[in-house]
C-alpha cells in the first residue's frame, strides 16, 4: 500500500500541549517495522497550493492563516499556537490526502498518515483542525473529473461538523458521522447520516450502531470513492473520548468498514482523525489497527511500486 507521509507532519508544540504530535512519526515507524508499508511506498507530499485550499476555504481565512494575522480568539479556537511550521504542516497534510486519494483510485486503497481534520470550517480553524483535507480532496477530484460522488465515513468520536457543514447542500457528497452526542462540538451540524451515541457506551452497543448504519450509508451514497476518518478516540481511557469501547472493538469496527468498502470494489482512503490515549505511542498503535486490518484482509499484500 502506498501512503502519504512527511517528516514535517510533526512540529514542535509548547510543553504539556494536549495534542499528541509525535503520533505521526510513531505510526510511520510502526507500519514500516510491521512490514505493512515498505519505505519505498511512502510518498512525501509537497505543500498544497493556496488555490487548492481555496476550493473549500474562504480567501480571508486563508489570508489570515498565511500572514499569521489571525485574531487571538481564532487561534484559541484552533487549539494550536500559530507558527510557520503549523501552516506548512497543515498544507503538507492536505496534499497528503489529495495524493492518497489519487493513489486509492489507482491501487484500490491508500492512506495518509495524518488527515481527517474534520472540524475545520470554510472560514475558521477549530479543535486542532486547521484545514479540511477531506473536503479539499473531494472537491479537487470532482473538479478534475476523477470522481462524481464521494462518501465520508467519519467514526471519530467527535462529529465531523466541518465536513458536514461544507457539504450540507451538496447531494454528490454523503457525510456519515457516528459520534458522542454530548461530546465536542457542542453545536452539531447536519451530516447526511448522523448517529449520536450516549457517553460510556460499550462494545456490543457500539458495534450494533455501526452494523445498523454502515450498510445504509454505503447503499444510499453510491460513491466513486470512500474517505474513512478513523478516529481512535472511541477507545476507553481516551482523554477526550467518553466511551468505554475496547481496543478489540476498535479493530473489529475498522475491519467491518474496510471489508464493506472493499467488497463493493470502491477505492478507499484511510485517514487518521483524532486520538488522545495515554501516550502518543499508544495513540499511534491504535491508529495502526486500521492498517493492520487492511493487511489482514489481504488488501495490501502485494505492495505497489512507488511512482
Ligand atoms: Zn476526535
PDB file of C-alpha atoms and ligand atoms in Angstrom:
ATOM      1  CA  UNK A   1       0.000   0.000   0.000  1.00  0.00           C
ATOM      2  CA  UNK A   2       1.270   3.444  -0.899  1.00  0.00           C
ATOM      3  CA  UNK A   3       0.785   6.072   1.791  1.00  0.00           C
ATOM      4  CA  UNK A   4       1.466   9.770   2.197  1.00  0.00           C
ATOM      5  CA  UNK A   5       3.780  10.888   4.949  1.00  0.00           C
ATOM      6  CA  UNK A   6       6.173  13.792   5.501  1.00  0.00           C
ATOM      7  CA  UNK A   7       8.606  14.215   8.387  1.00  0.00           C
ATOM      8  CA  UNK A   8       7.353  17.791   8.741  1.00  0.00           C
ATOM      9  CA  UNK A   9       3.923  16.480   9.730  1.00  0.00           C
ATOM     10  CA  UNK A  10       5.489  16.615  13.202  1.00  0.00           C
ATOM     11  CA  UNK A  11       6.099  20.122  14.529  1.00  0.00           C
ATOM     12  CA  UNK A  12       7.170  21.466  17.920  1.00  0.00           C
ATOM     13  CA  UNK A  13       4.395  22.398  20.341  1.00  0.00           C
ATOM     14  CA  UNK A  14       4.595  24.075  23.752  1.00  0.00           C
ATOM     15  CA  UNK A  15       5.291  21.727  26.705  1.00  0.00           C
ATOM     16  CA  UNK A  16       2.211  19.899  28.050  1.00  0.00           C
ATOM     17  CA  UNK A  17       0.151  20.723  24.947  1.00  0.00           C
ATOM     18  CA  UNK A  18      -2.653  18.141  24.738  1.00  0.00           C
ATOM     19  CA  UNK A  19      -2.180  17.245  21.056  1.00  0.00           C
ATOM     20  CA  UNK A  20      -0.013  14.089  20.619  1.00  0.00           C
ATOM     21  CA  UNK A  21       2.155  15.447  17.811  1.00  0.00           C
ATOM     22  CA  UNK A  22       4.702  12.550  17.848  1.00  0.00           C
ATOM     23  CA  UNK A  23       1.962  10.082  16.881  1.00  0.00           C
ATOM     24  CA  UNK A  24       2.562  10.691  13.163  1.00  0.00           C
ATOM     25  CA  UNK A  25       6.211   9.613  13.110  1.00  0.00           C
ATOM     26  CA  UNK A  26       5.458   6.822  15.599  1.00  0.00           C
ATOM     27  CA  UNK A  27       2.797   5.444  13.242  1.00  0.00           C
ATOM     28  CA  UNK A  28       5.120   5.602  10.271  1.00  0.00           C
ATOM     29  CA  UNK A  29       7.770   3.682  12.233  1.00  0.00           C
ATOM     30  CA  UNK A  30       5.267   1.041  13.371  1.00  0.00           C
ATOM     31  CA  UNK A  31       3.905   0.397   9.879  1.00  0.00           C
ATOM     32  CA  UNK A  32       7.410   0.026   8.448  1.00  0.00           C
ATOM     33  CA  UNK A  33       8.502  -2.196  11.365  1.00  0.00           C
ATOM     34  CA  UNK A  34       5.499  -4.455  10.855  1.00  0.00           C
ATOM     35  CA  UNK A  35       6.129  -4.554   7.073  1.00  0.00           C
ATOM     36  CA  UNK A  36       2.643  -3.191   6.409  1.00  0.00           C
ATOM     37  CA  UNK A  37       4.163  -0.326   4.440  1.00  0.00           C
ATOM     38  CA  UNK A  38       7.520  -0.572   2.717  1.00  0.00           C
ATOM     39  CA  UNK A  39       9.715   2.555   2.887  1.00  0.00           C
ATOM     40  CA  UNK A  40       9.637   2.671  -0.940  1.00  0.00           C
ATOM     41  CA  UNK A  41       5.874   3.119  -0.806  1.00  0.00           C
ATOM     42  CA  UNK A  42       5.947   6.183   1.427  1.00  0.00           C
ATOM     43  CA  UNK A  43       5.241   9.178  -0.784  1.00  0.00           C
ATOM     44  CA  UNK A  44       6.112  12.613   0.607  1.00  0.00           C
ATOM     45  CA  UNK A  45       3.674  15.365  -0.373  1.00  0.00           C
ATOM     46  CA  UNK A  46       4.543  18.955  -1.145  1.00  0.00           C
ATOM     47  CA  UNK A  47       2.675  21.868   0.398  1.00  0.00           C
ATOM     48  CA  UNK A  48      -0.788  22.192  -1.154  1.00  0.00           C
ATOM     49  CA  UNK A  49      -1.236  25.309  -3.306  1.00  0.00           C
ATOM     50  CA  UNK A  50      -3.271  28.106  -1.785  1.00  0.00           C
ATOM     51  CA  UNK A  51      -5.593  27.901  -4.812  1.00  0.00           C
ATOM     52  CA  UNK A  52      -6.317  24.273  -3.969  1.00  0.00           C
ATOM     53  CA  UNK A  53      -7.167  25.236  -0.374  1.00  0.00           C
ATOM     54  CA  UNK A  54      -9.495  27.866  -1.853  1.00  0.00           C
ATOM     55  CA  UNK A  55     -11.745  25.094  -3.190  1.00  0.00           C
ATOM     56  CA  UNK A  56     -13.125  24.886   0.359  1.00  0.00           C
ATOM     57  CA  UNK A  57     -11.757  27.727   2.491  1.00  0.00           C
ATOM     58  CA  UNK A  58     -12.517  31.439   2.264  1.00  0.00           C
ATOM     59  CA  UNK A  59      -9.976  33.864   0.925  1.00  0.00           C
ATOM     60  CA  UNK A  60      -9.978  35.932   4.127  1.00  0.00           C
ATOM     61  CA  UNK A  61      -9.370  32.909   6.365  1.00  0.00           C
ATOM     62  CA  UNK A  62      -6.523  31.668   4.162  1.00  0.00           C
ATOM     63  CA  UNK A  63      -5.004  35.146   4.121  1.00  0.00           C
ATOM     64  CA  UNK A  64      -5.047  35.362   7.931  1.00  0.00           C
ATOM     65  CA  UNK A  65      -3.528  31.880   8.152  1.00  0.00           C
ATOM     66  CA  UNK A  66      -0.807  32.697   5.638  1.00  0.00           C
ATOM     67  CA  UNK A  67       0.174  36.009   7.269  1.00  0.00           C
ATOM     68  CA  UNK A  68      -0.267  34.961  10.877  1.00  0.00           C
ATOM     69  CA  UNK A  69      -2.821  37.732  11.349  1.00  0.00           C
ATOM     70  CA  UNK A  70      -5.454  35.520  12.994  1.00  0.00           C
ATOM     71  CA  UNK A  71      -7.269  37.023  15.983  1.00  0.00           C
ATOM     72  CA  UNK A  72      -6.388  35.600  19.410  1.00  0.00           C
ATOM     73  CA  UNK A  73      -9.903  34.181  19.678  1.00  0.00           C
ATOM     74  CA  UNK A  74      -9.441  32.379  16.336  1.00  0.00           C
ATOM     75  CA  UNK A  75      -6.094  30.972  17.491  1.00  0.00           C
ATOM     76  CA  UNK A  76      -7.649  29.749  20.738  1.00  0.00           C
ATOM     77  CA  UNK A  77     -10.432  28.047  18.811  1.00  0.00           C
ATOM     78  CA  UNK A  78      -7.837  26.392  16.541  1.00  0.00           C
ATOM     79  CA  UNK A  79      -6.089  24.879  19.570  1.00  0.00           C
ATOM     80  CA  UNK A  80      -2.510  25.386  18.284  1.00  0.00           C
ATOM     81  CA  UNK A  81      -0.230  28.406  18.522  1.00  0.00           C
ATOM     82  CA  UNK A  82       0.199  29.949  15.060  1.00  0.00           C
ATOM     83  CA  UNK A  83       3.637  29.232  13.574  1.00  0.00           C
ATOM     84  CA  UNK A  84       5.038  28.998  10.043  1.00  0.00           C
ATOM     85  CA  UNK A  85       5.678  25.318  10.785  1.00  0.00           C
ATOM     86  CA  UNK A  86       1.975  24.826  11.576  1.00  0.00           C
ATOM     87  CA  UNK A  87       0.947  26.420   8.284  1.00  0.00           C
ATOM     88  CA  UNK A  88       3.434  24.253   6.393  1.00  0.00           C
ATOM     89  CA  UNK A  89       2.347  21.040   8.165  1.00  0.00           C
ATOM     90  CA  UNK A  90      -1.305  21.815   7.506  1.00  0.00           C
ATOM     91  CA  UNK A  91      -0.656  22.336   3.787  1.00  0.00           C
ATOM     92  CA  UNK A  92       1.501  19.187   3.606  1.00  0.00           C
ATOM     93  CA  UNK A  93      -1.254  17.138   5.226  1.00  0.00           C
ATOM     94  CA  UNK A  94      -3.862  18.421   2.753  1.00  0.00           C
ATOM     95  CA  UNK A  95      -1.684  17.466  -0.208  1.00  0.00           C
ATOM     96  CA  UNK A  96      -1.025  14.138   1.507  1.00  0.00           C
ATOM     97  CA  UNK A  97      -4.753  13.392   1.481  1.00  0.00           C
ATOM     98  CA  UNK A  98      -5.148  14.565  -2.125  1.00  0.00           C
ATOM     99  CA  UNK A  99      -2.255  12.307  -3.160  1.00  0.00           C
ATOM    100  CA  UNK A 100      -3.656   9.395  -1.138  1.00  0.00           C
ATOM    101  CA  UNK A 101      -7.000   9.793  -2.906  1.00  0.00           C
ATOM    102  CA  UNK A 102      -5.311   9.643  -6.305  1.00  0.00           C
ATOM    103  CA  UNK A 103      -3.330   6.581  -5.216  1.00  0.00           C
ATOM    104  CA  UNK A 104      -6.534   4.943  -3.952  1.00  0.00           C
ATOM    105  CA  UNK A 105      -8.146   5.464  -7.360  1.00  0.00           C
ATOM    106  CA  UNK A 106      -5.144   3.723  -8.927  1.00  0.00           C
ATOM    107  CA  UNK A 107      -4.464   0.981  -6.358  1.00  0.00           C
ATOM    108  CA  UNK A 108      -7.809   0.440  -4.601  1.00  0.00           C
ATOM    109  CA  UNK A 109      -6.613   1.507  -1.174  1.00  0.00           C
ATOM    110  CA  UNK A 110      -4.213   4.123   0.127  1.00  0.00           C
ATOM    111  CA  UNK A 111      -3.839   6.364   3.133  1.00  0.00           C
ATOM    112  CA  UNK A 112      -2.399   9.498   4.583  1.00  0.00           C
ATOM    113  CA  UNK A 113      -0.551   9.020   7.886  1.00  0.00           C
ATOM    114  CA  UNK A 114      -2.317  12.212   9.038  1.00  0.00           C
ATOM    115  CA  UNK A 115      -5.506  13.923   7.863  1.00  0.00           C
ATOM    116  CA  UNK A 116      -9.156  13.663   8.760  1.00  0.00           C
ATOM    117  CA  UNK A 117      -9.110  17.195  10.194  1.00  0.00           C
ATOM    118  CA  UNK A 118     -12.868  17.279  10.114  1.00  0.00           C
ATOM    119  CA  UNK A 119     -13.666  20.221  12.398  1.00  0.00           C
ATOM    120  CA  UNK A 120     -12.090  22.765  10.030  1.00  0.00           C
ATOM    121  CA  UNK A 121     -14.756  25.094   8.626  1.00  0.00           C
ATOM    122  CA  UNK A 122     -14.549  27.148   5.416  1.00  0.00           C
ATOM    123  CA  UNK A 123     -13.778  30.305   7.364  1.00  0.00           C
ATOM    124  CA  UNK A 124     -12.088  29.135  10.550  1.00  0.00           C
ATOM    125  CA  UNK A 125      -9.957  26.521  12.280  1.00  0.00           C
ATOM    126  CA  UNK A 126     -11.355  24.568  15.206  1.00  0.00           C
ATOM    127  CA  UNK A 127     -10.416  21.763  17.603  1.00  0.00           C
ATOM    128  CA  UNK A 128      -6.868  21.042  16.279  1.00  0.00           C
ATOM    129  CA  UNK A 129      -8.166  21.154  12.687  1.00  0.00           C
ATOM    130  CA  UNK A 130      -6.674  23.904  10.518  1.00  0.00           C
ATOM    131  CA  UNK A 131      -7.691  22.850   7.000  1.00  0.00           C
ATOM    132  CA  UNK A 132     -10.363  20.361   5.940  1.00  0.00           C
ATOM    133  CA  UNK A 133      -8.201  17.935   3.941  1.00  0.00           C
ATOM    134  CA  UNK A 134     -11.049  15.539   3.154  1.00  0.00           C
ATOM    135  CA  UNK A 135     -13.314  18.232   1.732  1.00  0.00           C
ATOM    136  CA  UNK A 136     -10.488  19.764  -0.303  1.00  0.00           C
ATOM    137  CA  UNK A 137      -9.562  16.364  -1.759  1.00  0.00           C
ATOM    138  CA  UNK A 138     -13.184  15.633  -2.714  1.00  0.00           C
ATOM    139  CA  UNK A 139     -13.614  18.980  -4.446  1.00  0.00           C
ATOM    140  CA  UNK A 140     -10.297  18.508  -6.244  1.00  0.00           C
ATOM    141  CA  UNK A 141     -11.249  15.032  -7.511  1.00  0.00           C
ATOM    142  CA  UNK A 142     -14.625  16.306  -8.678  1.00  0.00           C
ATOM    143  CA  UNK A 143     -13.160  19.331 -10.460  1.00  0.00           C
ATOM    144  CA  UNK A 144     -10.598  17.083 -12.142  1.00  0.00           C
ATOM    145  CA  UNK A 145     -13.354  14.786 -13.377  1.00  0.00           C
ATOM    146  CA  UNK A 146     -11.867  11.820 -11.495  1.00  0.00           C
ATOM    147  CA  UNK A 147     -14.992  11.180  -9.409  1.00  0.00           C
ATOM    148  CA  UNK A 148     -18.593  12.315  -9.232  1.00  0.00           C
ATOM    149  CA  UNK A 149     -19.766  11.069  -5.864  1.00  0.00           C
ATOM    150  CA  UNK A 150     -17.995  10.550  -2.529  1.00  0.00           C
ATOM    151  CA  UNK A 151     -18.794   9.056   0.864  1.00  0.00           C
ATOM    152  CA  UNK A 152     -17.095  10.205   4.074  1.00  0.00           C
ATOM    153  CA  UNK A 153     -17.297   7.593   6.839  1.00  0.00           C
ATOM    154  CA  UNK A 154     -16.316   9.540   9.952  1.00  0.00           C
ATOM    155  CA  UNK A 155     -16.088   7.344  13.050  1.00  0.00           C
ATOM    156  CA  UNK A 156     -14.025   9.732  15.163  1.00  0.00           C
ATOM    157  CA  UNK A 157     -15.844  10.157  18.486  1.00  0.00           C
ATOM    158  CA  UNK A 158     -16.363  13.844  17.682  1.00  0.00           C
ATOM    159  CA  UNK A 159     -18.832  14.862  14.997  1.00  0.00           C
ATOM    160  CA  UNK A 160     -17.309  15.722  11.617  1.00  0.00           C
ATOM    161  CA  UNK A 161     -19.021  19.080  11.826  1.00  0.00           C
ATOM    162  CA  UNK A 162     -16.780  20.936   9.364  1.00  0.00           C
ATOM    163  CA  UNK A 163     -17.173  18.311   6.669  1.00  0.00           C
ATOM    164  CA  UNK A 164     -20.925  18.108   7.315  1.00  0.00           C
ATOM    165  CA  UNK A 165     -21.292  21.875   7.018  1.00  0.00           C
ATOM    166  CA  UNK A 166     -19.211  22.121   3.838  1.00  0.00           C
ATOM    167  CA  UNK A 167     -21.310  19.506   2.028  1.00  0.00           C
ATOM    168  CA  UNK A 168     -24.648  20.284   3.711  1.00  0.00           C
ATOM    169  CA  UNK A 169     -26.314  21.245   0.416  1.00  0.00           C
ATOM    170  CA  UNK A 170     -24.221  19.072  -1.903  1.00  0.00           C
ATOM    171  CA  UNK A 171     -26.055  15.907  -2.933  1.00  0.00           C
ATOM    172  CA  UNK A 172     -22.902  14.461  -4.509  1.00  0.00           C
ATOM    173  CA  UNK A 173     -21.149  14.043  -1.147  1.00  0.00           C
ATOM    174  CA  UNK A 174     -22.608  11.825   1.561  1.00  0.00           C
ATOM    175  CA  UNK A 175     -21.362  12.505   5.084  1.00  0.00           C
ATOM    176  CA  UNK A 176     -21.817   9.769   7.695  1.00  0.00           C
ATOM    177  CA  UNK A 177     -20.797  10.550  11.268  1.00  0.00           C
ATOM    178  CA  UNK A 178     -21.035   8.335  14.363  1.00  0.00           C
ATOM    179  CA  UNK A 179     -20.130  10.387  17.442  1.00  0.00           C
ATOM    180  CA  UNK A 180     -20.681  11.155  21.114  1.00  0.00           C
ATOM    181  CA  UNK A 181     -23.896  13.116  21.379  1.00  0.00           C
ATOM    182  CA  UNK A 182     -22.741  15.170  24.367  1.00  0.00           C
ATOM    183  CA  UNK A 183     -19.112  15.494  23.245  1.00  0.00           C
ATOM    184  CA  UNK A 184     -17.377  18.306  21.316  1.00  0.00           C
ATOM    185  CA  UNK A 185     -18.544  20.130  19.227  1.00  0.00           C
ATOM    186  CA  UNK A 186     -21.476  21.155  21.388  1.00  0.00           C
ATOM    187  CA  UNK A 187     -23.283  22.603  18.402  1.00  0.00           C
ATOM    188  CA  UNK A 188     -23.626  19.821  15.852  1.00  0.00           C
ATOM    189  CA  UNK A 189     -24.079  20.346  12.133  1.00  0.00           C
ATOM    190  CA  UNK A 190     -26.272  18.167   9.941  1.00  0.00           C
ATOM    191  CA  UNK A 191     -24.498  15.266   8.228  1.00  0.00           C
ATOM    192  CA  UNK A 192     -26.325  13.192   5.639  1.00  0.00           C
ATOM    193  CA  UNK A 193     -26.479  10.468   8.309  1.00  0.00           C
ATOM    194  CA  UNK A 194     -25.724  11.283  11.953  1.00  0.00           C
ATOM    195  CA  UNK A 195     -25.580   8.623  14.648  1.00  0.00           C
ATOM    196  CA  UNK A 196     -25.293  10.246  18.096  1.00  0.00           C
ATOM    197  CA  UNK A 197     -24.117   7.928  20.890  1.00  0.00           C
ATOM    198  CA  UNK A 198     -24.550   8.267  24.674  1.00  0.00           C
ATOM    199  CA  UNK A 199     -21.490   8.644  26.921  1.00  0.00           C
ATOM    200  CA  UNK A 200     -19.891   5.432  28.315  1.00  0.00           C
ATOM    201  CA  UNK A 201     -21.182   3.190  25.518  1.00  0.00           C
ATOM    202  CA  UNK A 202     -19.612  -0.306  25.454  1.00  0.00           C
ATOM    203  CA  UNK A 203     -18.513  -2.688  22.699  1.00  0.00           C
ATOM    204  CA  UNK A 204     -21.697  -4.557  21.803  1.00  0.00           C
ATOM    205  CA  UNK A 205     -23.849  -1.428  21.560  1.00  0.00           C
ATOM    206  CA  UNK A 206     -21.154   0.414  19.630  1.00  0.00           C
ATOM    207  CA  UNK A 207     -20.745  -2.325  17.031  1.00  0.00           C
ATOM    208  CA  UNK A 208     -24.505  -2.639  16.758  1.00  0.00           C
ATOM    209  CA  UNK A 209     -24.698   1.051  15.829  1.00  0.00           C
ATOM    210  CA  UNK A 210     -22.038   0.561  13.156  1.00  0.00           C
ATOM    211  CA  UNK A 211     -23.737  -2.562  11.782  1.00  0.00           C
ATOM    212  CA  UNK A 212     -27.087  -0.794  11.684  1.00  0.00           C
ATOM    213  CA  UNK A 213     -25.934   2.280   9.780  1.00  0.00           C
ATOM    214  CA  UNK A 214     -22.866   1.395   7.722  1.00  0.00           C
ATOM    215  CA  UNK A 215     -24.638  -0.676   5.029  1.00  0.00           C
ATOM    216  CA  UNK A 216     -27.286   2.043   4.588  1.00  0.00           C
ATOM    217  CA  UNK A 217     -24.624   4.741   4.197  1.00  0.00           C
ATOM    218  CA  UNK A 218     -22.835   2.663   1.563  1.00  0.00           C
ATOM    219  CA  UNK A 219     -26.037   1.778  -0.293  1.00  0.00           C
ATOM    220  CA  UNK A 220     -27.515   5.269  -0.246  1.00  0.00           C
ATOM    221  CA  UNK A 221     -24.371   7.117  -1.278  1.00  0.00           C
ATOM    222  CA  UNK A 222     -23.308   5.101  -4.360  1.00  0.00           C
ATOM    223  CA  UNK A 223     -19.807   6.576  -4.063  1.00  0.00           C
ATOM    224  CA  UNK A 224     -16.919   6.530  -6.514  1.00  0.00           C
ATOM    225  CA  UNK A 225     -14.536   6.790  -3.535  1.00  0.00           C
ATOM    226  CA  UNK A 226     -14.747   6.446   0.256  1.00  0.00           C
ATOM    227  CA  UNK A 227     -12.784   8.533   2.754  1.00  0.00           C
ATOM    228  CA  UNK A 228     -12.510   6.809   6.129  1.00  0.00           C
ATOM    229  CA  UNK A 229     -11.795   9.155   9.042  1.00  0.00           C
ATOM    230  CA  UNK A 230     -10.831   6.513  11.590  1.00  0.00           C
ATOM    231  CA  UNK A 231     -10.590   8.289  14.951  1.00  0.00           C
ATOM    232  CA  UNK A 232      -9.211   6.186  17.783  1.00  0.00           C
ATOM    233  CA  UNK A 233     -10.687   8.449  20.453  1.00  0.00           C
ATOM    234  CA  UNK A 234     -13.576   5.987  20.863  1.00  0.00           C
ATOM    235  CA  UNK A 235     -11.284   3.740  22.944  1.00  0.00           C
ATOM    236  CA  UNK A 236     -11.721   3.598  26.725  1.00  0.00           C
ATOM    237  CA  UNK A 237      -9.183   5.798  28.505  1.00  0.00           C
ATOM    238  CA  UNK A 238      -9.020   8.413  25.744  1.00  0.00           C
ATOM    239  CA  UNK A 239      -8.641  11.881  27.271  1.00  0.00           C
ATOM    240  CA  UNK A 240     -11.474  13.341  25.199  1.00  0.00           C
ATOM    241  CA  UNK A 241     -13.497  10.266  24.209  1.00  0.00           C
ATOM    242  CA  UNK A 242     -16.022   9.446  26.961  1.00  0.00           C
ATOM    243  CA  UNK A 243     -16.853   5.992  25.542  1.00  0.00           C
ATOM    244  CA  UNK A 244     -15.999   2.612  27.089  1.00  0.00           C
ATOM    245  CA  UNK A 245     -15.006   0.825  23.909  1.00  0.00           C
ATOM    246  CA  UNK A 246     -12.158  -1.713  23.890  1.00  0.00           C
ATOM    247  CA  UNK A 247      -9.209  -1.917  21.546  1.00  0.00           C
ATOM    248  CA  UNK A 248     -10.641  -5.182  20.186  1.00  0.00           C
ATOM    249  CA  UNK A 249     -13.827  -3.352  19.303  1.00  0.00           C
ATOM    250  CA  UNK A 250     -11.847  -0.653  17.507  1.00  0.00           C
ATOM    251  CA  UNK A 251     -10.155  -3.350  15.419  1.00  0.00           C
ATOM    252  CA  UNK A 252     -13.476  -5.098  14.721  1.00  0.00           C
ATOM    253  CA  UNK A 253     -15.001  -1.787  13.650  1.00  0.00           C
ATOM    254  CA  UNK A 254     -12.126  -0.952  11.309  1.00  0.00           C
ATOM    255  CA  UNK A 255     -12.318  -4.437   9.754  1.00  0.00           C
ATOM    256  CA  UNK A 256     -16.048  -4.033   9.155  1.00  0.00           C
ATOM    257  CA  UNK A 257     -15.581  -0.677   7.450  1.00  0.00           C
ATOM    258  CA  UNK A 258     -12.663  -1.765   5.290  1.00  0.00           C
ATOM    259  CA  UNK A 259     -14.253  -5.097   4.322  1.00  0.00           C
ATOM    260  CA  UNK A 260     -17.593  -3.461   3.448  1.00  0.00           C
ATOM    261  CA  UNK A 261     -15.931  -0.909   1.176  1.00  0.00           C
ATOM    262  CA  UNK A 262     -13.512  -3.410  -0.414  1.00  0.00           C
ATOM    263  CA  UNK A 263     -16.285  -5.954  -1.100  1.00  0.00           C
ATOM    264  CA  UNK A 264     -18.045  -3.340  -3.172  1.00  0.00           C
ATOM    265  CA  UNK A 265     -14.851  -2.577  -5.084  1.00  0.00           C
ATOM    266  CA  UNK A 266     -14.841   1.089  -4.083  1.00  0.00           C
ATOM    267  CA  UNK A 267     -11.477   2.921  -3.751  1.00  0.00           C
ATOM    268  CA  UNK A 268     -10.727   3.636  -0.091  1.00  0.00           C
ATOM    269  CA  UNK A 269      -8.664   6.400   1.529  1.00  0.00           C
ATOM    270  CA  UNK A 270      -7.557   5.791   5.138  1.00  0.00           C
ATOM    271  CA  UNK A 271      -7.225   8.935   7.285  1.00  0.00           C
ATOM    272  CA  UNK A 272      -6.351   9.184  10.968  1.00  0.00           C
ATOM    273  CA  UNK A 273      -8.672  11.665  12.642  1.00  0.00           C
ATOM    274  CA  UNK A 274      -8.187  12.115  16.393  1.00  0.00           C
ATOM    275  CA  UNK A 275      -6.818  10.066  19.264  1.00  0.00           C
ATOM    276  CA  UNK A 276      -5.702  11.097  22.735  1.00  0.00           C
ATOM    277  CA  UNK A 277      -4.546   7.944  24.506  1.00  0.00           C
ATOM    278  CA  UNK A 278      -2.133   7.963  27.463  1.00  0.00           C
ATOM    279  CA  UNK A 279       0.916   8.424  25.205  1.00  0.00           C
ATOM    280  CA  UNK A 280       1.474   9.408  21.550  1.00  0.00           C
ATOM    281  CA  UNK A 281       2.996   5.953  21.003  1.00  0.00           C
ATOM    282  CA  UNK A 282      -0.166   4.218  22.218  1.00  0.00           C
ATOM    283  CA  UNK A 283      -2.261   6.543  20.073  1.00  0.00           C
ATOM    284  CA  UNK A 284      -0.162   5.597  17.024  1.00  0.00           C
ATOM    285  CA  UNK A 285      -0.503   1.922  17.894  1.00  0.00           C
ATOM    286  CA  UNK A 286      -4.294   2.304  17.955  1.00  0.00           C
ATOM    287  CA  UNK A 287      -4.291   4.107  14.594  1.00  0.00           C
ATOM    288  CA  UNK A 288      -2.219   1.221  13.205  1.00  0.00           C
ATOM    289  CA  UNK A 289      -5.131  -1.150  13.867  1.00  0.00           C
ATOM    290  CA  UNK A 290      -6.744   0.278  10.727  1.00  0.00           C
ATOM    291  CA  UNK A 291      -3.714  -0.539   8.591  1.00  0.00           C
ATOM    292  CA  UNK A 292      -3.338  -3.950  10.236  1.00  0.00           C
ATOM    293  CA  UNK A 293      -6.998  -4.608   9.447  1.00  0.00           C
ATOM    294  CA  UNK A 294      -6.400  -3.709   5.781  1.00  0.00           C
ATOM    295  CA  UNK A 295      -3.381  -6.031   5.740  1.00  0.00           C
ATOM    296  CA  UNK A 296      -5.267  -8.898   7.415  1.00  0.00           C
ATOM    297  CA  UNK A 297      -7.980  -8.605   4.773  1.00  0.00           C
ATOM    298  CA  UNK A 298      -5.331  -9.114   2.094  1.00  0.00           C
ATOM    299  CA  UNK A 299      -5.825  -5.666   0.613  1.00  0.00           C
ATOM    300  CA  UNK A 300      -2.211  -4.621   0.773  1.00  0.00           C
ATOM    301  CA  UNK A 301      -0.411  -7.950   0.452  1.00  0.00           C
ATOM    302  CA  UNK A 302       1.207  -7.039  -2.865  1.00  0.00           C
ATOM    303  CA  UNK A 303       2.846  -3.659  -2.407  1.00  0.00           C
ATOM    304  CA  UNK A 304       2.582  -1.398  -5.436  1.00  0.00           C
ATOM    305  CA  UNK A 305       5.808   0.132  -6.681  1.00  0.00           C
ATOM    306  CA  UNK A 306       6.158   3.806  -5.896  1.00  0.00           C
ATOM    307  CA  UNK A 307       5.628   6.083  -8.858  1.00  0.00           C
TER     308      UNK A 307
HETATM  309 ZN1  LIG B   1     -11.987  13.281  17.751  1.00  0.00          ZN
END
